mmCIF file of C-alpha atoms in Angstrom:
data_model
loop_
_atom_site.group_PDB
_atom_site.id
_atom_site.type_symbol
_atom_site.label_atom_id
_atom_site.label_comp_id
_atom_site.label_asym_id
_atom_site.label_seq_id
_atom_site.Cartn_x
_atom_site.Cartn_y
_atom_site.Cartn_z
ATOM 1 C CA MET A 1 6.602 -26.109 -21.843
ATOM 2 C CA ASN A 2 9.210 -28.661 -20.770
ATOM 3 C CA GLY A 3 11.547 -28.225 -17.817
ATOM 4 C CA ASN A 4 14.674 -27.571 -19.887
ATOM 5 C CA ALA A 5 12.952 -24.825 -21.861
ATOM 6 C CA ARG A 6 11.819 -23.218 -18.628
ATOM 7 C CA LEU A 7 15.343 -23.358 -17.160
ATOM 8 C CA ALA A 8 16.747 -21.776 -20.313
ATOM 9 C CA ASP A 9 14.169 -18.973 -20.256
ATOM 10 C CA ILE A 10 14.802 -18.192 -16.582
ATOM 11 C CA ALA A 11 18.568 -18.324 -17.081
ATOM 12 C CA ALA A 12 18.344 -15.889 -20.007
ATOM 13 C CA GLN A 13 16.154 -13.511 -18.018
ATOM 14 C CA ALA A 14 18.432 -13.607 -14.966
ATOM 15 C CA GLY A 15 21.679 -13.539 -16.967
ATOM 16 C CA VAL A 16 23.050 -16.708 -15.355
ATOM 17 C CA SER A 17 23.637 -20.318 -16.410
ATOM 18 C CA GLU A 18 20.985 -23.018 -16.411
ATOM 19 C CA ALA A 19 23.038 -24.888 -13.826
ATOM 20 C CA THR A 20 22.829 -21.895 -11.500
ATOM 21 C CA VAL A 21 19.067 -21.692 -11.960
ATOM 22 C CA SER A 22 18.810 -25.399 -11.142
ATOM 23 C CA ARG A 23 20.851 -24.950 -7.949
ATOM 24 C CA VAL A 24 18.615 -22.063 -6.805
ATOM 25 C CA LEU A 25 15.354 -23.881 -7.566
ATOM 26 C CA ASN A 26 16.557 -26.992 -5.737
ATOM 27 C CA GLY A 27 17.781 -25.012 -2.727
ATOM 28 C CA ARG A 28 21.408 -26.046 -3.087
ATOM 29 C CA SER A 29 24.384 -24.129 -1.715
ATOM 30 C CA GLY A 30 27.138 -22.483 -3.716
ATOM 31 C CA VAL A 31 25.063 -19.543 -4.999
ATOM 32 C CA SER A 32 25.572 -15.976 -3.784
ATOM 33 C CA ALA A 33 22.658 -14.075 -2.254
ATOM 34 C CA ASN A 34 22.673 -11.590 -5.132
ATOM 35 C CA THR A 35 22.571 -14.328 -7.786
ATOM 36 C CA ARG A 36 19.797 -16.118 -5.909
ATOM 37 C CA ARG A 37 17.829 -12.858 -5.863
ATOM 38 C CA LEU A 38 18.328 -12.440 -9.636
ATOM 39 C CA VAL A 39 16.941 -15.889 -10.300
ATOM 40 C CA LEU A 40 13.937 -15.430 -8.012
ATOM 41 C CA THR A 41 13.190 -12.050 -9.591
ATOM 42 C CA ALA A 42 13.324 -13.632 -13.051
ATOM 43 C CA LEU A 43 10.989 -16.364 -11.820
ATOM 44 C CA ASP A 44 8.501 -13.770 -10.575
ATOM 45 C CA LEU A 45 8.710 -11.582 -13.687
ATOM 46 C CA MET A 46 8.020 -14.540 -15.983
ATOM 47 C CA GLY A 47 4.997 -15.589 -13.967
ATOM 48 C CA TYR A 48 6.358 -18.910 -12.656
ATOM 49 C CA GLU A 49 5.327 -20.051 -9.212
ATOM 50 C CA ARG A 50 8.129 -20.313 -6.686
ATOM 51 C CA PRO A 51 8.795 -23.783 -5.270
ATOM 52 C CA GLN A 52 7.414 -24.147 -1.741
ATOM 53 C CA ARG A 53 10.896 -24.292 -0.187
ATOM 54 C CA LEU A 54 11.755 -20.868 -1.665
ATOM 55 C CA ARG A 55 8.704 -19.015 -0.422
ATOM 56 C CA GLN A 56 9.537 -16.547 2.289
ATOM 57 C CA ARG A 57 7.629 -16.896 5.507
ATOM 58 C CA SER A 58 5.792 -13.669 6.289
ATOM 59 C CA ASN A 59 6.768 -11.632 9.348
ATOM 60 C CA GLY A 60 3.181 -10.434 9.551
ATOM 61 C CA LEU A 61 0.457 -8.463 7.795
ATOM 62 C CA VAL A 62 0.593 -4.710 7.165
ATOM 63 C CA GLY A 63 -2.472 -2.779 6.055
ATOM 64 C CA LEU A 64 -2.247 -0.285 3.199
ATOM 65 C CA VAL A 65 -5.253 2.013 2.835
ATOM 66 C CA THR A 66 -5.392 4.108 -0.341
ATOM 67 C CA PRO A 67 -7.977 6.179 -2.218
ATOM 68 C CA GLU A 68 -9.445 4.909 -5.487
ATOM 69 C CA LEU A 69 -6.946 3.613 -8.018
ATOM 70 C CA ASP A 70 -8.347 5.684 -10.911
ATOM 71 C CA ASN A 71 -5.612 8.244 -10.288
ATOM 72 C CA PRO A 72 -2.384 6.498 -11.397
ATOM 73 C CA ILE A 73 -0.381 8.079 -8.575
ATOM 74 C CA PHE A 74 -2.096 5.822 -6.029
ATOM 75 C CA PRO A 75 -1.310 2.486 -7.734
ATOM 76 C CA ALA A 76 2.271 3.751 -8.080
ATOM 77 C CA PHE A 77 2.391 4.463 -4.338
ATOM 78 C CA ALA A 78 0.798 1.115 -3.510
ATOM 79 C CA GLN A 79 3.265 -0.781 -5.679
ATOM 80 C CA ALA A 80 6.277 1.002 -4.176
ATOM 81 C CA ILE A 81 5.081 0.435 -0.602
ATOM 82 C CA GLU A 82 4.180 -3.204 -1.261
ATOM 83 C CA ARG A 83 7.592 -3.821 -2.813
ATOM 84 C CA SER A 84 9.365 -2.384 0.213
ATOM 85 C CA LEU A 85 7.185 -4.320 2.664
ATOM 86 C CA THR A 86 7.797 -7.569 0.797
ATOM 87 C CA GLN A 87 11.548 -6.983 0.846
ATOM 88 C CA HIS A 88 11.315 -6.810 4.653
ATOM 89 C CA GLY A 89 9.282 -10.007 4.848
ATOM 90 C CA TYR A 90 5.856 -8.464 5.498
ATOM 91 C CA THR A 91 2.677 -9.241 3.585
ATOM 92 C CA PRO A 92 0.740 -6.141 2.455
ATOM 93 C CA VAL A 93 -3.055 -6.086 2.636
ATOM 94 C CA LEU A 94 -4.332 -3.482 0.174
ATOM 95 C CA CYS A 95 -7.612 -1.703 0.959
ATOM 96 C CA THR A 96 -8.790 0.602 -1.814
ATOM 97 C CA GLN A 97 -11.514 3.143 -1.187
ATOM 98 C CA SER A 98 -13.952 4.102 -3.906
ATOM 99 C CA PRO A 99 -16.968 6.436 -4.075
ATOM 100 C CA GLY A 100 -19.899 4.640 -2.528
ATOM 101 C CA GLY A 101 -17.675 1.832 -1.264
ATOM 102 C CA ALA A 102 -16.388 0.966 2.200
ATOM 103 C CA PRO A 103 -15.110 4.053 4.063
ATOM 104 C CA GLU A 104 -11.675 4.285 5.652
ATOM 105 C CA ASP A 105 -12.958 3.452 9.151
ATOM 106 C CA GLU A 106 -14.494 0.174 7.955
ATOM 107 C CA PHE A 107 -11.235 -0.844 6.329
ATOM 108 C CA THR A 108 -9.400 -0.012 9.554
ATOM 109 C CA GLU A 109 -11.721 -2.264 11.573
ATOM 110 C CA LEU A 110 -11.262 -5.043 9.023
ATOM 111 C CA LEU A 111 -7.477 -4.761 9.301
ATOM 112 C CA LEU A 112 -7.619 -4.794 13.097
ATOM 113 C CA GLU A 113 -9.663 -8.012 12.925
ATOM 114 C CA ARG A 114 -6.852 -9.475 10.791
ATOM 115 C CA ASP A 115 -4.377 -8.589 13.559
ATOM 116 C CA VAL A 116 -2.139 -6.488 11.302
ATOM 117 C CA SER A 117 1.250 -5.367 12.599
ATOM 118 C CA GLY A 118 0.693 -1.810 11.393
ATOM 119 C CA ILE A 119 -1.159 0.355 8.853
ATOM 120 C CA VAL A 120 -0.025 2.852 6.210
ATOM 121 C CA PHE A 121 -2.641 5.442 5.215
ATOM 122 C CA VAL A 122 -2.173 7.221 1.864
ATOM 123 C CA SER A 123 -4.061 10.518 1.363
ATOM 124 C CA GLY A 124 -6.610 9.501 3.975
ATOM 125 C CA LEU A 125 -8.884 11.488 6.255
ATOM 126 C CA HIS A 126 -5.793 12.738 8.087
ATOM 127 C CA ALA A 127 -5.334 15.152 5.140
ATOM 128 C CA ASP A 128 -8.793 16.657 5.721
ATOM 129 C CA THR A 129 -8.668 19.420 8.333
ATOM 130 C CA THR A 130 -12.428 19.049 8.975
ATOM 131 C CA SER A 131 -12.219 15.342 9.870
ATOM 132 C CA ARG A 132 -11.932 13.895 13.361
ATOM 133 C CA MET A 133 -8.407 12.813 14.196
ATOM 134 C CA ASP A 134 -9.428 10.588 17.112
ATOM 135 C CA ARG A 135 -9.833 7.707 14.630
ATOM 136 C CA TYR A 136 -6.020 7.691 14.470
ATOM 137 C CA THR A 137 -5.298 8.441 18.127
ATOM 138 C CA ARG A 138 -7.389 5.384 19.048
ATOM 139 C CA LEU A 139 -4.997 3.276 16.987
ATOM 140 C CA THR A 140 -1.841 4.759 18.503
ATOM 141 C CA ASP A 141 -3.339 4.531 22.008
ATOM 142 C CA ARG A 142 -3.735 0.778 21.570
ATOM 143 C CA GLY A 143 -0.092 0.539 20.452
ATOM 144 C CA LEU A 144 -0.652 -0.054 16.739
ATOM 145 C CA PRO A 145 2.091 1.546 14.608
ATOM 146 C CA ILE A 146 0.716 3.739 11.811
ATOM 147 C CA VAL A 147 2.268 5.968 9.163
ATOM 148 C CA LEU A 148 0.350 8.681 7.317
ATOM 149 C CA ILE A 149 1.271 9.862 3.805
ATOM 150 C CA ASP A 150 0.183 13.193 2.247
ATOM 151 C CA GLY A 151 -1.357 15.189 5.062
ATOM 152 C CA TYR A 152 -0.443 16.352 8.547
ATOM 153 C CA SER A 153 -2.062 16.919 11.941
ATOM 154 C CA GLU A 154 -0.309 18.027 15.091
ATOM 155 C CA HIS A 155 -2.880 16.074 17.097
ATOM 156 C CA ILE A 156 -1.691 12.602 16.002
ATOM 157 C CA GLU A 157 1.342 11.018 17.655
ATOM 158 C CA ALA A 158 2.534 9.305 14.504
ATOM 159 C CA PRO A 159 5.023 9.829 11.671
ATOM 160 C CA PHE A 160 3.898 11.668 8.529
ATOM 161 C CA ILE A 161 5.489 11.418 5.082
ATOM 162 C CA SER A 162 4.884 14.422 2.809
ATOM 163 C CA PRO A 163 6.179 16.096 -0.324
ATOM 164 C CA ASP A 164 7.069 19.767 0.020
ATOM 165 C CA ASP A 165 3.857 21.161 -1.475
ATOM 166 C CA ARG A 166 4.895 24.775 -0.923
ATOM 167 C CA LEU A 167 8.110 24.185 -2.850
ATOM 168 C CA ALA A 168 6.169 22.394 -5.598
ATOM 169 C CA ALA A 169 4.061 25.497 -6.226
ATOM 170 C CA ARG A 170 7.128 27.731 -6.165
ATOM 171 C CA LEU A 171 8.986 25.546 -8.680
ATOM 172 C CA ALA A 172 6.045 25.580 -11.084
ATOM 173 C CA VAL A 173 5.442 29.332 -10.898
ATOM 174 C CA ARG A 174 9.129 30.210 -11.171
ATOM 175 C CA HIS A 175 9.379 28.081 -14.324
ATOM 176 C CA LEU A 176 6.401 29.893 -15.856
ATOM 177 C CA VAL A 177 7.674 33.341 -14.872
ATOM 178 C CA ASP A 178 11.012 32.501 -16.494
ATOM 179 C CA LEU A 179 9.002 31.826 -19.672
ATOM 180 C CA GLY A 180 7.475 35.309 -19.481
ATOM 181 C CA HIS A 181 4.043 34.477 -18.041
ATOM 182 C CA GLU A 182 2.482 37.072 -15.735
ATOM 183 C CA ARG A 183 -1.120 35.872 -15.376
ATOM 184 C CA ILE A 184 -0.688 32.466 -13.773
ATOM 185 C CA GLY A 185 -3.575 30.495 -12.275
ATOM 186 C CA LEU A 186 -3.679 27.686 -9.710
ATOM 187 C CA ALA A 187 -6.186 24.834 -10.070
ATOM 188 C CA VAL A 188 -6.466 22.863 -6.813
ATOM 189 C CA GLY A 189 -8.812 20.711 -4.766
ATOM 190 C CA GLN A 190 -10.936 21.844 -1.852
ATOM 191 C CA ARG A 191 -9.333 24.188 0.671
ATOM 192 C CA ARG A 192 -9.915 21.851 3.618
ATOM 193 C CA PHE A 193 -7.094 19.520 2.550
ATOM 194 C CA VAL A 194 -3.598 20.052 3.966
ATOM 195 C CA PRO A 195 -1.752 19.636 0.623
ATOM 196 C CA VAL A 196 -4.087 22.236 -0.941
ATOM 197 C CA ILE A 197 -3.495 24.718 1.877
ATOM 198 C CA ARG A 198 0.261 24.309 1.512
ATOM 199 C CA LYS A 199 0.212 24.653 -2.283
ATOM 200 C CA ILE A 200 -1.767 27.890 -1.972
ATOM 201 C CA GLU A 201 0.721 29.193 0.598
ATOM 202 C CA GLY A 202 3.638 28.446 -1.728
ATOM 203 C CA PHE A 203 1.749 29.929 -4.695
ATOM 204 C CA ALA A 204 0.926 33.140 -2.808
ATOM 205 C CA ARG A 205 4.508 33.596 -1.669
ATOM 206 C CA VAL A 206 6.105 33.137 -5.089
ATOM 207 C CA MET A 207 3.474 35.248 -6.882
ATOM 208 C CA ALA A 208 4.221 38.075 -4.438
ATOM 209 C CA ASP A 209 7.991 37.657 -4.676
ATOM 210 C CA LEU A 210 8.271 37.348 -8.464
ATOM 211 C CA LEU A 211 5.265 39.246 -9.809
ATOM 212 C CA GLY A 212 4.323 41.587 -6.967
ATOM 213 C CA VAL A 213 0.839 40.071 -6.645
ATOM 214 C CA ALA A 214 -0.433 41.121 -3.216
ATOM 215 C CA ASP A 215 -3.595 38.981 -3.320
ATOM 216 C CA CYS A 216 -3.412 35.670 -5.172
ATOM 217 C CA GLU A 217 -7.014 34.611 -4.446
ATOM 218 C CA PRO A 218 -8.373 35.811 -7.832
ATOM 219 C CA PHE A 219 -5.892 33.413 -9.449
ATOM 220 C CA VAL A 220 -6.958 30.329 -7.442
ATOM 221 C CA ARG A 221 -9.810 28.000 -8.413
ATOM 222 C CA HIS A 222 -10.986 25.056 -6.304
ATOM 223 C CA SER A 223 -12.444 21.905 -7.826
ATOM 224 C CA LEU A 224 -12.142 18.096 -7.717
ATOM 225 C CA PHE A 225 -8.855 16.186 -8.142
ATOM 226 C CA SER A 226 -9.985 14.775 -11.494
ATOM 227 C CA VAL A 227 -9.902 15.484 -15.222
ATOM 228 C CA GLU A 228 -13.352 17.044 -15.006
ATOM 229 C CA GLY A 229 -12.341 19.091 -11.965
ATOM 230 C CA GLY A 230 -9.236 20.376 -13.716
ATOM 231 C CA GLN A 231 -11.278 21.257 -16.784
ATOM 232 C CA ALA A 232 -13.774 23.282 -14.743
ATOM 233 C CA ALA A 233 -11.100 25.144 -12.783
ATOM 234 C CA ALA A 234 -8.984 25.829 -15.861
ATOM 235 C CA SER A 235 -11.999 27.075 -17.833
ATOM 236 C CA ALA A 236 -12.582 29.775 -15.231
ATOM 237 C CA LEU A 237 -8.901 30.728 -15.127
ATOM 238 C CA ILE A 238 -8.629 30.925 -18.926
ATOM 239 C CA ASP A 239 -11.761 33.093 -19.021
ATOM 240 C CA ASP A 240 -10.015 35.380 -16.525
ATOM 241 C CA GLY A 241 -7.088 35.792 -18.905
ATOM 242 C CA CYS A 242 -4.530 33.363 -17.464
ATOM 243 C CA THR A 243 -1.907 32.240 -19.970
ATOM 244 C CA ALA A 244 -0.520 29.550 -17.668
ATOM 245 C CA ILE A 245 -2.117 27.165 -15.180
ATOM 246 C CA VAL A 246 -0.496 25.214 -12.348
ATOM 247 C CA CYS A 247 -2.542 22.138 -11.418
ATOM 248 C CA ALA A 248 -2.559 20.165 -8.167
ATOM 249 C CA SER A 249 -2.507 16.809 -9.964
ATOM 250 C CA ASP A 250 -1.659 15.380 -13.363
ATOM 251 C CA LEU A 251 -5.300 14.434 -13.915
ATOM 252 C CA MET A 252 -6.355 18.036 -13.317
ATOM 253 C CA ALA A 253 -3.671 19.131 -15.788
ATOM 254 C CA LEU A 254 -5.143 16.844 -18.456
ATOM 255 C CA GLY A 255 -8.485 18.524 -17.792
ATOM 256 C CA ALA A 256 -6.832 21.934 -18.164
ATOM 257 C CA ILE A 257 -5.486 20.923 -21.581
ATOM 258 C CA ARG A 258 -8.988 19.829 -22.573
ATOM 259 C CA ALA A 259 -10.415 23.182 -21.389
ATOM 260 C CA ALA A 260 -7.920 25.106 -23.534
ATOM 261 C CA ARG A 261 -8.642 23.027 -26.621
ATOM 262 C CA ASP A 262 -12.394 23.380 -26.142
ATOM 263 C CA ARG A 263 -11.821 27.123 -26.593
ATOM 264 C CA GLY A 264 -9.782 26.639 -29.721
ATOM 265 C CA LEU A 265 -6.538 27.377 -27.880
ATOM 266 C CA SER A 266 -3.335 25.388 -28.214
ATOM 267 C CA VAL A 267 -1.161 23.991 -25.437
ATOM 268 C CA PRO A 268 1.459 25.326 -25.018
ATOM 269 C CA GLY A 269 1.141 27.945 -27.787
ATOM 270 C CA ASP A 270 -1.685 29.866 -26.112
ATOM 271 C CA VAL A 271 -1.832 28.328 -22.642
ATOM 272 C CA SER A 272 0.937 26.591 -20.680
ATOM 273 C CA VAL A 273 -0.020 23.828 -18.231
ATOM 274 C CA VAL A 274 1.945 22.304 -15.331
ATOM 275 C CA GLY A 275 0.824 19.161 -13.496
ATOM 276 C CA PHE A 276 1.784 17.592 -10.184
ATOM 277 C CA ASP A 277 2.796 13.966 -9.404
ATOM 278 C CA ASP A 278 4.532 12.777 -12.611
ATOM 279 C CA SER A 279 2.487 9.615 -12.435
ATOM 280 C CA PRO A 280 3.081 6.737 -14.885
ATOM 281 C CA LEU A 281 2.214 7.374 -18.549
ATOM 282 C CA ILE A 282 2.268 11.172 -18.096
ATOM 283 C CA PRO A 283 5.391 11.460 -20.316
ATOM 284 C CA PHE A 284 3.255 10.039 -23.155
ATOM 285 C CA THR A 285 0.376 12.523 -23.039
ATOM 286 C CA ASP A 286 -0.301 14.994 -25.871
ATOM 287 C CA PRO A 287 1.644 17.132 -25.366
ATOM 288 C CA PRO A 288 3.996 15.411 -22.903
ATOM 289 C CA LEU A 289 3.193 17.099 -19.605
ATOM 290 C CA THR A 290 5.514 19.422 -17.725
ATOM 291 C CA THR A 291 4.932 18.460 -14.119
ATOM 292 C CA ILE A 292 6.275 18.458 -10.583
ATOM 293 C CA ARG A 293 7.530 14.978 -9.763
ATOM 294 C CA LYS A 294 6.486 13.628 -6.395
ATOM 295 C CA PRO A 295 9.323 11.430 -4.995
ATOM 296 C CA ILE A 296 7.191 8.293 -4.683
ATOM 297 C CA GLY A 297 10.056 5.823 -4.260
ATOM 298 C CA PRO A 298 11.881 7.601 -1.410
ATOM 299 C CA MET A 299 8.579 8.430 0.294
ATOM 300 C CA ALA A 300 7.446 4.790 0.143
ATOM 301 C CA VAL A 301 10.760 3.485 1.505
ATOM 302 C CA ALA A 302 10.686 6.041 4.331
ATOM 303 C CA ALA A 303 7.096 5.117 5.176
ATOM 304 C CA VAL A 304 7.946 1.426 5.462
ATOM 305 C CA GLN A 305 11.173 1.988 7.391
ATOM 306 C CA THR A 306 9.382 4.279 9.833
ATOM 307 C CA LEU A 307 6.555 1.790 10.263
ATOM 308 C CA LEU A 308 9.014 -1.050 10.914
ATOM 309 C CA GLU A 309 10.684 1.045 13.617
ATOM 310 C CA GLY A 310 7.290 1.313 15.288
ATOM 311 C CA ILE A 311 6.687 -2.413 14.929
ATOM 312 C CA ALA A 312 10.085 -2.998 16.533
ATOM 313 C CA GLY A 313 8.989 -0.985 19.564
ATOM 314 C CA ALA A 314 9.951 2.626 18.888
ATOM 315 C CA PRO A 315 7.576 4.918 20.813
ATOM 316 C CA PRO A 316 5.133 6.882 18.624
ATOM 317 C CA LYS A 317 5.823 10.585 18.159
ATOM 318 C CA ASN A 318 4.511 13.389 16.029
ATOM 319 C CA LEU A 319 7.067 13.697 13.244
ATOM 320 C CA GLU A 320 6.860 14.844 9.626
ATOM 321 C CA LEU A 321 9.426 13.835 7.026
ATOM 322 C CA ILE A 322 9.239 16.207 4.048
ATOM 323 C CA PHE A 323 10.598 15.182 0.649
ATOM 324 C CA GLN A 324 11.643 17.569 -2.115
ATOM 325 C CA PRO A 325 9.750 17.452 -5.417
ATOM 326 C CA GLU A 326 11.412 18.035 -8.785
ATOM 327 C CA LEU A 327 10.380 20.089 -11.809
ATOM 328 C CA ILE A 328 10.202 17.931 -14.945
ATOM 329 C CA VAL A 329 10.036 20.112 -18.041
ATOM 330 C CA ARG A 330 8.381 18.588 -21.092
ATOM 331 C CA ARG A 331 6.295 20.163 -23.865
ATOM 332 C CA SER A 332 3.139 21.522 -22.206
ATOM 333 C CA THR A 333 4.883 24.776 -21.267
ATOM 334 C CA ALA A 334 6.302 27.443 -23.578
ATOM 335 C CA PRO A 335 7.055 31.196 -23.653
ATOM 336 C CA ALA A 336 4.025 33.373 -22.940
ATOM 337 C CA PRO A 337 2.054 34.424 -26.032
ATOM 338 C CA ARG A 338 2.496 38.043 -27.085
#
């Protein structure tokens, strides 16, 4: 591709003239900051390498530790956090855990060896009430800023970023009750995780308030946060007569749909299913999934802003910022069968 063709392509993508693109690429004055940003974004989107003079010098490295990327919610989180870090001039270092791979503590040591300015942990061991929290207090004691997403511990002097899991369960159940469902099940992960505990609390409260259920335990099934886990939990709930199932993740909800179909039941004709996360591609499932949207963008921005305050010298303190989820109604829920 010749230079003129490239200029024309970038100009078309950015919505500016070729002359403007030329001025930006050659580092000349006379271009507004917003226009310059449009051109650079077009350059990145089209896969062209930025000229050396236009590459931003990094303010430092920031570690980002996430679980496996099989669940699409975690790549979405990673992308949102990386975008925000890059906008502030920091270079993200992504560490992805996987079954049988390096554990969180090894990644932490690796990041410390790289002299990172801070670390963001997404759904890490801080969400597990049976795990030791001193792995995090050692970091804060040495003055390293950290931010923890999805999970909470009063023993860590650090900021936490969480969705309102109790509200998420209430939104899902209220939607199903409005559709006439009375036997509603909850498919969640293991009870030791903070988000699971909170979802059960919200579920118990709304089941008592709306349906008069004094003990919600018979309507709760614990399994893995996966398609297979959702299928196993939903199978038990369907066998117990539930006509609607609230799942703790979108992947579990896809498993619940599979469980219903394995029994010759239709979704949502016989069984309604609600997910949690609203991760990418979920609107295109069969049927499109009703789910509780986790506010990934605002949570990611808050995590980065809070981390940067720590990098700038703000003293660490135990603080939890809680973000409101949103019910997204699609076609996996319908009025209760007669």
